[in-house]
Structure formats: structure tokens, C-alpha cells
CSV table of C-alpha atoms in Angstrom, one decimal:
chain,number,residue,atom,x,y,z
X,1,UNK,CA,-5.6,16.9,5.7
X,2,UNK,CA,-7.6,17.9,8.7
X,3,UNK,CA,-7.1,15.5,11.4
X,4,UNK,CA,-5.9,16.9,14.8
X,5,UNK,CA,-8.5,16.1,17.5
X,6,UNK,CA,-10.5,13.1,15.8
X,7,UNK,CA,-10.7,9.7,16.6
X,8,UNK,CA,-8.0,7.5,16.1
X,9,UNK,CA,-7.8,3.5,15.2
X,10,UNK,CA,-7.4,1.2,18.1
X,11,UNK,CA,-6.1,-1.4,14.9
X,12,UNK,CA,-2.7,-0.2,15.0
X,13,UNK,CA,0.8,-1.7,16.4
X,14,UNK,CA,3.4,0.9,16.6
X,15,UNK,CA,6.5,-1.6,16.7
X,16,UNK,CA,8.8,1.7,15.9
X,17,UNK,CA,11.9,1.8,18.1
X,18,UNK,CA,12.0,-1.5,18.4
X,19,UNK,CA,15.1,-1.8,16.1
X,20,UNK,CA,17.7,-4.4,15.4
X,21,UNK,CA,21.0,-5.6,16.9
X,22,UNK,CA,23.0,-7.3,14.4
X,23,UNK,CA,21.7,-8.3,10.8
X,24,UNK,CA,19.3,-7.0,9.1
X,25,UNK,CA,16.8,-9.4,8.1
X,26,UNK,CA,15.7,-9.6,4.4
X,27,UNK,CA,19.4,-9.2,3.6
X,28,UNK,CA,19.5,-5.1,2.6
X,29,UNK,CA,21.2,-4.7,-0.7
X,30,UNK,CA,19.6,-7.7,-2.6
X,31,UNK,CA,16.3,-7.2,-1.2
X,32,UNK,CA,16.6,-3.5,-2.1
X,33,UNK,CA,17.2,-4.0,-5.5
X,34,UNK,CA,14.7,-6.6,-5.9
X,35,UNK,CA,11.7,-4.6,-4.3
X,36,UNK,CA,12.5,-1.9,-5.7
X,37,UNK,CA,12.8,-3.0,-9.2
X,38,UNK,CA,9.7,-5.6,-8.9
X,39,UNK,CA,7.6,-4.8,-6.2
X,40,UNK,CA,8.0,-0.5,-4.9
X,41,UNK,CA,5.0,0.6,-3.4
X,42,UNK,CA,1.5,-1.1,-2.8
X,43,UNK,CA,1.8,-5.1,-4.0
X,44,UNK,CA,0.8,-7.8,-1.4
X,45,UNK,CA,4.1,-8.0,-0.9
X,46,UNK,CA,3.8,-11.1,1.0
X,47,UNK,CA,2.6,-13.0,-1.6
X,48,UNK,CA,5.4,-12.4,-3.9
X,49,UNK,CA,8.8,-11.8,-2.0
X,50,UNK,CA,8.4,-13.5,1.2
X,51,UNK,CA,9.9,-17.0,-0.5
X,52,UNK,CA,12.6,-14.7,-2.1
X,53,UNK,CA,13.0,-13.4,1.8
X,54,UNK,CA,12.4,-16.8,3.7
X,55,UNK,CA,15.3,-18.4,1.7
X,56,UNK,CA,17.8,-15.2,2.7
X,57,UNK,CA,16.9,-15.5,6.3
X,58,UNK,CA,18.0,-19.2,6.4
X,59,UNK,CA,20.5,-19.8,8.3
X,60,UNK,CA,20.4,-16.1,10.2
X,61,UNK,CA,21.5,-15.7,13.8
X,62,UNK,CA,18.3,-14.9,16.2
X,63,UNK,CA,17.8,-11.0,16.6
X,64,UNK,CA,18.3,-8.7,19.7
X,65,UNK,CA,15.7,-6.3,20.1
X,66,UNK,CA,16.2,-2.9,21.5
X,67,UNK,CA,14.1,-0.4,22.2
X,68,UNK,CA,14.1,3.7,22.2
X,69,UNK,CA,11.8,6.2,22.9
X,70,UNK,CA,10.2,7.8,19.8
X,71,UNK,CA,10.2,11.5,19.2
X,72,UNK,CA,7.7,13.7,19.7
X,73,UNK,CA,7.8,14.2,15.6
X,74,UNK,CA,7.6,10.2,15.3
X,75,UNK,CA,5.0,10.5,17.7
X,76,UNK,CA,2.6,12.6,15.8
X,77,UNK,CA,3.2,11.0,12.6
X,78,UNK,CA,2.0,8.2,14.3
X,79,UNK,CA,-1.3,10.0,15.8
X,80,UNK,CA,-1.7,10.8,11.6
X,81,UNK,CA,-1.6,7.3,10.5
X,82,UNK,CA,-3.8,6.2,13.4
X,83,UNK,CA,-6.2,8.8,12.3
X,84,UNK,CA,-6.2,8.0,8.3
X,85,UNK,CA,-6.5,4.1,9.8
X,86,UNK,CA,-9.7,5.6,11.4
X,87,UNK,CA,-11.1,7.2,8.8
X,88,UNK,CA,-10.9,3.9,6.3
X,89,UNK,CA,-12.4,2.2,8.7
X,90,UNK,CA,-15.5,4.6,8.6
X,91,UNK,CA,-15.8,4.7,5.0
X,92,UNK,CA,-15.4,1.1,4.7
X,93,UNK,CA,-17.6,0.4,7.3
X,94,UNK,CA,-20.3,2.6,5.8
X,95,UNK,CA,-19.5,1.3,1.6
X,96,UNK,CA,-19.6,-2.3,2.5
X,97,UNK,CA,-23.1,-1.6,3.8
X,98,UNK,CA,-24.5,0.2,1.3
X,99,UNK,CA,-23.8,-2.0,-1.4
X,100,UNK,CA,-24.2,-4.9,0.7
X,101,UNK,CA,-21.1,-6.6,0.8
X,102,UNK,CA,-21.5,-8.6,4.3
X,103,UNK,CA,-19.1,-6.7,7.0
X,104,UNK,CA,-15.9,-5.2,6.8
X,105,UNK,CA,-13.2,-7.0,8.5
X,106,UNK,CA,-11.3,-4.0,9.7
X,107,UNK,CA,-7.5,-4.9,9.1
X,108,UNK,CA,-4.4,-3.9,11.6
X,109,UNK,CA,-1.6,-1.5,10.4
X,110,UNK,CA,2.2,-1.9,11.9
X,111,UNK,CA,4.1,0.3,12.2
X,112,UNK,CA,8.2,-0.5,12.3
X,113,UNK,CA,11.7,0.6,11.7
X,114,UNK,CA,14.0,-1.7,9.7
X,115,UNK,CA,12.6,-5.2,9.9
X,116,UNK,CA,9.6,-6.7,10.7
X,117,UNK,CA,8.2,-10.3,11.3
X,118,UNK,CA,4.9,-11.1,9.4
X,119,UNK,CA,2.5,-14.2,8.4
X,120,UNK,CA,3.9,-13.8,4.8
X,121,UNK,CA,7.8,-13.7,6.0
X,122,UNK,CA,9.9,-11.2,7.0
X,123,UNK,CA,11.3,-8.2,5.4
X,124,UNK,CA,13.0,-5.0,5.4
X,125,UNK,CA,12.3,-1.7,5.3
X,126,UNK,CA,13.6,-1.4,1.4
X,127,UNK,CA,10.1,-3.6,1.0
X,128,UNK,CA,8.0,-0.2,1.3
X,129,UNK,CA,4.7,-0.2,2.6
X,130,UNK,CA,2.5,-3.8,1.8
X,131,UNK,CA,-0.5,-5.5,3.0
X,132,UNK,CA,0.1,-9.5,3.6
X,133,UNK,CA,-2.4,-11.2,3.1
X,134,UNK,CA,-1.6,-14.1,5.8
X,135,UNK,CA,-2.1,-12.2,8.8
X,136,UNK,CA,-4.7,-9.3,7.4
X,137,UNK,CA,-2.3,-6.9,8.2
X,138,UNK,CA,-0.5,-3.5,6.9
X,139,UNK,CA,3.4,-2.9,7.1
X,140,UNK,CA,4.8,0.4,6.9
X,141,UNK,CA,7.8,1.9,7.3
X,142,UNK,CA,7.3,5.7,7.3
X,143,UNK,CA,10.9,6.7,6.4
X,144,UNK,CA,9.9,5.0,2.9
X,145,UNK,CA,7.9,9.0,2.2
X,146,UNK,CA,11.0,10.5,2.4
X,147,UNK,CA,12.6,8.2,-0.2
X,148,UNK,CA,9.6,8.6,-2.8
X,149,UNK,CA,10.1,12.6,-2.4
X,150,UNK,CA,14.2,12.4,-2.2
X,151,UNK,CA,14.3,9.5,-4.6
X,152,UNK,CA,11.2,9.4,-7.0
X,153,UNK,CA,10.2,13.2,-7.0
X,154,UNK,CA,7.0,12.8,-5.4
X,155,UNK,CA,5.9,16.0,-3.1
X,156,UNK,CA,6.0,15.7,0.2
X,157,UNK,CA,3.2,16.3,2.7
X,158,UNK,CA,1.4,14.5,5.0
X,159,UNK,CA,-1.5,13.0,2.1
X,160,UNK,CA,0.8,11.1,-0.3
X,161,UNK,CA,1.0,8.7,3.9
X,162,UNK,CA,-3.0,8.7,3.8
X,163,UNK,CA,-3.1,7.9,-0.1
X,164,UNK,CA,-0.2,4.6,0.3
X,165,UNK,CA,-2.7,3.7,3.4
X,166,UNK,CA,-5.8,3.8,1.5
X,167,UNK,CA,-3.9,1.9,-1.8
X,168,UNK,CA,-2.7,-0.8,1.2
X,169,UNK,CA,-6.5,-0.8,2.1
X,170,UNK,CA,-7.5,-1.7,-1.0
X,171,UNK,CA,-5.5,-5.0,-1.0
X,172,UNK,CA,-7.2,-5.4,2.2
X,173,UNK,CA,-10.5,-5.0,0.4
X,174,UNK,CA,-9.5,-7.7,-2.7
X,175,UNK,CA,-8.5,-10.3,0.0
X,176,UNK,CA,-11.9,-10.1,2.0
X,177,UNK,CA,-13.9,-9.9,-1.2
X,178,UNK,CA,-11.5,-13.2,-2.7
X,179,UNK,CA,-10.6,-11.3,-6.0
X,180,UNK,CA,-7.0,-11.4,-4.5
X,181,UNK,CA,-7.8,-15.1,-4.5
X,182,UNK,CA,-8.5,-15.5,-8.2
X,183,UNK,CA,-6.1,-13.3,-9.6
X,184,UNK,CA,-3.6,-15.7,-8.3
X,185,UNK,CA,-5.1,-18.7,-9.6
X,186,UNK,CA,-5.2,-16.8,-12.6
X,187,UNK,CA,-1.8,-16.4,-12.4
X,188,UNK,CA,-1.0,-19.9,-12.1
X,189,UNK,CA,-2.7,-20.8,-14.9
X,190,UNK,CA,-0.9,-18.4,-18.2
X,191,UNK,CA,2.2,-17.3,-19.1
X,192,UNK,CA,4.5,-14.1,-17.5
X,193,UNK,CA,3.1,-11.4,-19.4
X,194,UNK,CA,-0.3,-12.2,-18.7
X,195,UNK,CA,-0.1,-12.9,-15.2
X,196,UNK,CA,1.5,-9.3,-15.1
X,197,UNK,CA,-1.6,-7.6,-16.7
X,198,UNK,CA,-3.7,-9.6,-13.9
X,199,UNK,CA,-1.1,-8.1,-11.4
X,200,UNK,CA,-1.5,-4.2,-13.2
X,201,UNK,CA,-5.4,-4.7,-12.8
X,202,UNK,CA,-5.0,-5.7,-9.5
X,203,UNK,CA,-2.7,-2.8,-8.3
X,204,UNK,CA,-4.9,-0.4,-10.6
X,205,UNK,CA,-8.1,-1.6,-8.8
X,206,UNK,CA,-6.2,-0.5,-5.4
X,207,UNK,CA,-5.6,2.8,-6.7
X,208,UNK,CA,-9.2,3.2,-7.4
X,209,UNK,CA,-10.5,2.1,-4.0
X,210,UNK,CA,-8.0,4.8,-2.7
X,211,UNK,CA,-9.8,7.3,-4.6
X,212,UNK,CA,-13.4,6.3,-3.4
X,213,UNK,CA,-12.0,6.2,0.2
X,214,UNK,CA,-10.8,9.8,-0.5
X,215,UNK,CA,-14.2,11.0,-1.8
X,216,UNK,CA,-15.8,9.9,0.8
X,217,UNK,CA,-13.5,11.4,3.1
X,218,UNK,CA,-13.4,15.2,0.9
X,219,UNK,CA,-14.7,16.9,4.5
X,220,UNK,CA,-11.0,17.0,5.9
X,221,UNK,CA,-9.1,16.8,3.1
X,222,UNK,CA,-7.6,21.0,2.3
X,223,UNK,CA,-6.5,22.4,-0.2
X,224,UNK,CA,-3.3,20.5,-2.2
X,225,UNK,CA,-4.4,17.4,-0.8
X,226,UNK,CA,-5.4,15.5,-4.0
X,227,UNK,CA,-2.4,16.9,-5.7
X,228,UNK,CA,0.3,15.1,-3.4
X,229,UNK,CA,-1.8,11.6,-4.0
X,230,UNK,CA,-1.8,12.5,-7.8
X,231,UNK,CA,2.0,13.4,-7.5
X,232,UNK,CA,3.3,10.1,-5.1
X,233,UNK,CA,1.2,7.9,-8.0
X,234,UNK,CA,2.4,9.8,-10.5
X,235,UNK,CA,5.9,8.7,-8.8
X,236,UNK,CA,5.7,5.2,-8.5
X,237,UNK,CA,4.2,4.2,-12.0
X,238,UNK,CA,5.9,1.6,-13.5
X,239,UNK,CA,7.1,3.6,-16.6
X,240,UNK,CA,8.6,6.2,-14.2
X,241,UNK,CA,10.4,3.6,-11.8
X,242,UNK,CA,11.8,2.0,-14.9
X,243,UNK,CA,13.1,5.1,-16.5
X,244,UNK,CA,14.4,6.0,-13.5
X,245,UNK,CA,16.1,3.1,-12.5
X,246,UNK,CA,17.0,1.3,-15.6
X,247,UNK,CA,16.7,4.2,-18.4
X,248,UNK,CA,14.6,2.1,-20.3
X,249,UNK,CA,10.5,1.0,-19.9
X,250,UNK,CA,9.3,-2.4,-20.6
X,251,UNK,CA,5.7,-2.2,-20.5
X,252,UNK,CA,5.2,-6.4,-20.9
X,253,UNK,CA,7.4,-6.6,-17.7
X,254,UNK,CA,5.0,-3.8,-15.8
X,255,UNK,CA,3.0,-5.1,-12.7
X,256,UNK,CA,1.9,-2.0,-10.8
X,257,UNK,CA,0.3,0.3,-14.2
X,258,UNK,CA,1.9,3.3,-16.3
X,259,UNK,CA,2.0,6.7,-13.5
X,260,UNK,CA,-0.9,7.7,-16.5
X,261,UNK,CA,-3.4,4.5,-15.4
X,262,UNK,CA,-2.5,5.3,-11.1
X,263,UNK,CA,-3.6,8.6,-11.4
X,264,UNK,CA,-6.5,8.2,-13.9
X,265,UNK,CA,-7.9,5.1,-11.8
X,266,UNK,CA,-7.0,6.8,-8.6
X,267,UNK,CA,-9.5,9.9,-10.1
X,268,UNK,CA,-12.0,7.5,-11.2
X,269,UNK,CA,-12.6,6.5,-7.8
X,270,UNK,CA,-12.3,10.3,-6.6
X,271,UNK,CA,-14.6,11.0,-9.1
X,272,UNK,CA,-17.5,8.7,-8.5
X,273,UNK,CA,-17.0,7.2,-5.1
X,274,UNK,CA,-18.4,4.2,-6.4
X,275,UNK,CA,-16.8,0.9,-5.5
X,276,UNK,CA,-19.0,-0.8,-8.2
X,277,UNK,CA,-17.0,0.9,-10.8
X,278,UNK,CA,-13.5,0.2,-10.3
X,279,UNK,CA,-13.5,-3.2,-12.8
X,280,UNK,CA,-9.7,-2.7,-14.4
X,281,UNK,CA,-9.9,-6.1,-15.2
X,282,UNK,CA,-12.0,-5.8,-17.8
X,283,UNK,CA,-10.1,-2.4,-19.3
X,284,UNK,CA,-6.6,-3.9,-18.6
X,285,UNK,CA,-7.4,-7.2,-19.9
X,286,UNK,CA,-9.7,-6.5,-23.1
């Protein structure tokens, strides 16, 4: 992706180096398993694991901060995400008025090693990247890339970072538009393997507004770009985490969509660009 040079996002906290003495909070190993296994890669995490989290932190002893300077590496993968952050909030900016949908309430991104305090709890780095909800804000832990390419097979490169961004974006989107709000009142009111389909739509529907942001944004991406977001969905599908994990799939337990529906709703919005389209609701749920 061509970026070097362009405006960067004043909406981002880089809280990396800012590490932790002591215990980790959100546990590690437990919290590990359980993200992993439930919620890897682009859920409002909040929402779901930040009880799960609270009740582990209970009882921990009070944190020590320290602080190091980042690399120069660190650094510039830090310009990049400022830069992507940038360029969502031009699309978004420039989508939500053409199809008049009031203003777009930019959201912040943070940036952190480890652990990190949000509105929704807090929680580790085994989390992976998630949007909360509570405080409009992004979390992201950039050593998580190299765990989807070591871990999950996904290729590396520095657009499967701007493709999680735009996915996280998209839960942005859901909250400010309230469909975030009635998928979890929807939720509340059926059973398990419905309120997974509801959470499938919903992650499905993130994947698509990933792909609108990315058409609207083809004039930097290059060559190969599209293939690394194909490849770090193709990655993280629920059938392919499950195999990978547990040797089985379990499609009534999915809650993120088959690596087939990620990279076919992620080219939908590619495709068209249009936000008007992206109603998996309606093809999950029918």
C-alpha cells in the first residue's frame, strides 16, 4: 500500500512501551484459549469477554508501568496504522455523506503491548485486535500479525494491518448506526444458535464495509494488496480456526462466518463500494 508521505490520523494513542511489571492482566493462558477459540479477530470484544476478563482481574494487585523507547521499526509501523486510520476517516467521512447518514463520529485507535485498560474491561494481548463499543475506541496489538502469518498461515505484509483496521472500523460503523444495538437485543431474546447466526451477520457485515473502505481507497493500494486481505480472512474463518485448533468444524457454534463468506463479503464490498449493499442479515438469516 502506498502511504509514505500522506496525512496521518491525529485519532490515535500509541500506548506501546508502556508495558507491565508484574501480572499480566486478563490472566494469559485462560484468556488465550478463550479468545482464541471464541472471539480471534474482529468481534466487539468488549461486549463479550470483558465480564469473562473483569471477574479474572478481581482481586489483582495494582500494575507498575514502565516505559521504553520504541524502535525505529515500531515506529514506522506506527506512522502505517496512523495513515490507514487516516484514510478511513476520509472514506467514511465522504460515504456517510453521500448516502446521508448524519456525520461520521471518527473513532480513536490504541495502540499497546500486552495489556490494556478500556470502557469494556481490560484485556490482553491474546484478545487480538477489537473495537469496544463503551469508549468508541480501537485496540490493537500489532504483534497479533505475526501470529496470524506464524500461526494461521495468513501472508504477511503490511495490508492484512489496514484490512483488520478497516474490519474494526466496521464495528465502529454498526455502533454509530445502532445495528450493533439490535443485534444484541436480538440476542437476548433466542436461543445459542441463533444468536450466533446474528453474531456471523454481524462480523460478515464488517468484512464487507472493509471491502467498500478498500475500493474507495484502490488509488494506493499496489499490486498484491487485495490478495493479503483475501489471505488474513481467508485465515481467520471460523471453519479454518476450528480445524486448526480443534480438528473438527462446528458450523452451529460459528460466530465470525466460514473463511468462504469473509472473503466473498469482503469482495462484495470491494466490488461495489456500496455500503447500501452489505445486508448479511438477510442472506445469513433467511
Amino acid at each position: 500500500m502506498k502511504w509514505q508521505g500522506r496525512r496521518k490520523s491525529d485519532n490515535l494513542e500509541d500506548r506501546r512501551g508502556m508495558g507491565s511489571k508484574g501480572k499480566l492482566v486478563a490472566g494469559g493462558g485462560l484468556i488465550a484459549v478463550v479468545v482464541i477459540l471464541l472471539q480471534l479477530f474482529g468481534g466487539e470484544t468488549g461486549q463479550q469477554i470483558a465480564p469473562i476478563i473483569e471477574q479474572m482481574n478481581q482481586g489483582q494487585s495494582t500494575q507498575q508501568v514502565q516505559q521504553r523507547e520504541l524502535s525505529d521499526q515500531e515506529k514506522e509501523v506506527g506512522d502505517f496504522v496512523a495513515t490507514v486510520l487516516a484514510d478511513t476517516e476520509d472514506v467514511w467521512n465522504q460515504v456517510f455523506r453521500e448516502n446521508n447518514l448524519g456525520n461520521y463520529k471518527e473513532p480513536t485507535m490504541v495502540l499497546f503491548t500486552n495489556a490494556v485498560s478500556t470502557a469494556c474491561g481490560n484485556a490482553s494481548s491474546a484478545s487480538g485486535p477489537f473495537y469496544c463499543p463503551g469508549d468508541q475506541k480501537l485496540y490493537m496489538d500489532l504483534t497479533f500479525f505475526e501470529e496470524l502469518k506464524t500461526r494461521f498461515g495468513a501472508q504477511g505484509g503490511d495490508f492484512a494491518i489496514a484490512y483488520v483496521t478497516a474490519h474494526e472500523i466496521g464495528h465502529h460503523i454498526q455502533t454509530i448506526l445502532g445495528t450493533s444495538q439490535k443485534v444484541r437485543q436480538l440476542q437476548q431474546q433466542t436461543n445459542k444458535v441463533e444468536a450466533n447466526k446474528l453474531s456471523v451477520a454481524q462480523e460478515l457485515q464488517a468484512d464487507f464495509y472493509a471491502g467498500v473502505w478498500a475500493h474507495h481507497n484502490q488509488k494506493y493500494l499496489e499490486a498484491g494488496d487485495v490478495e493479503e486481505a483475501l489471505s488474513a480472512a481467508n485465515a481467520v474463518g471460523d471453519d479454518a480456526i476450528q480445524r486448526r485448533v480443534q480438528g473438527d468444524v462446528r458450523p452451529d457454534s460459528f460466530t465470525h462466518g466460514t473463511s468462504e463468506q469473509r472473503m466473498e463479503w469482503f469482495m462484495k464490498g470491494y466490488n461495489s463500494g456500496d455500503i447500501r449493499q452489505g445486508d448479511t442479515f438477510s442472506a445469513i438469516l433467511n
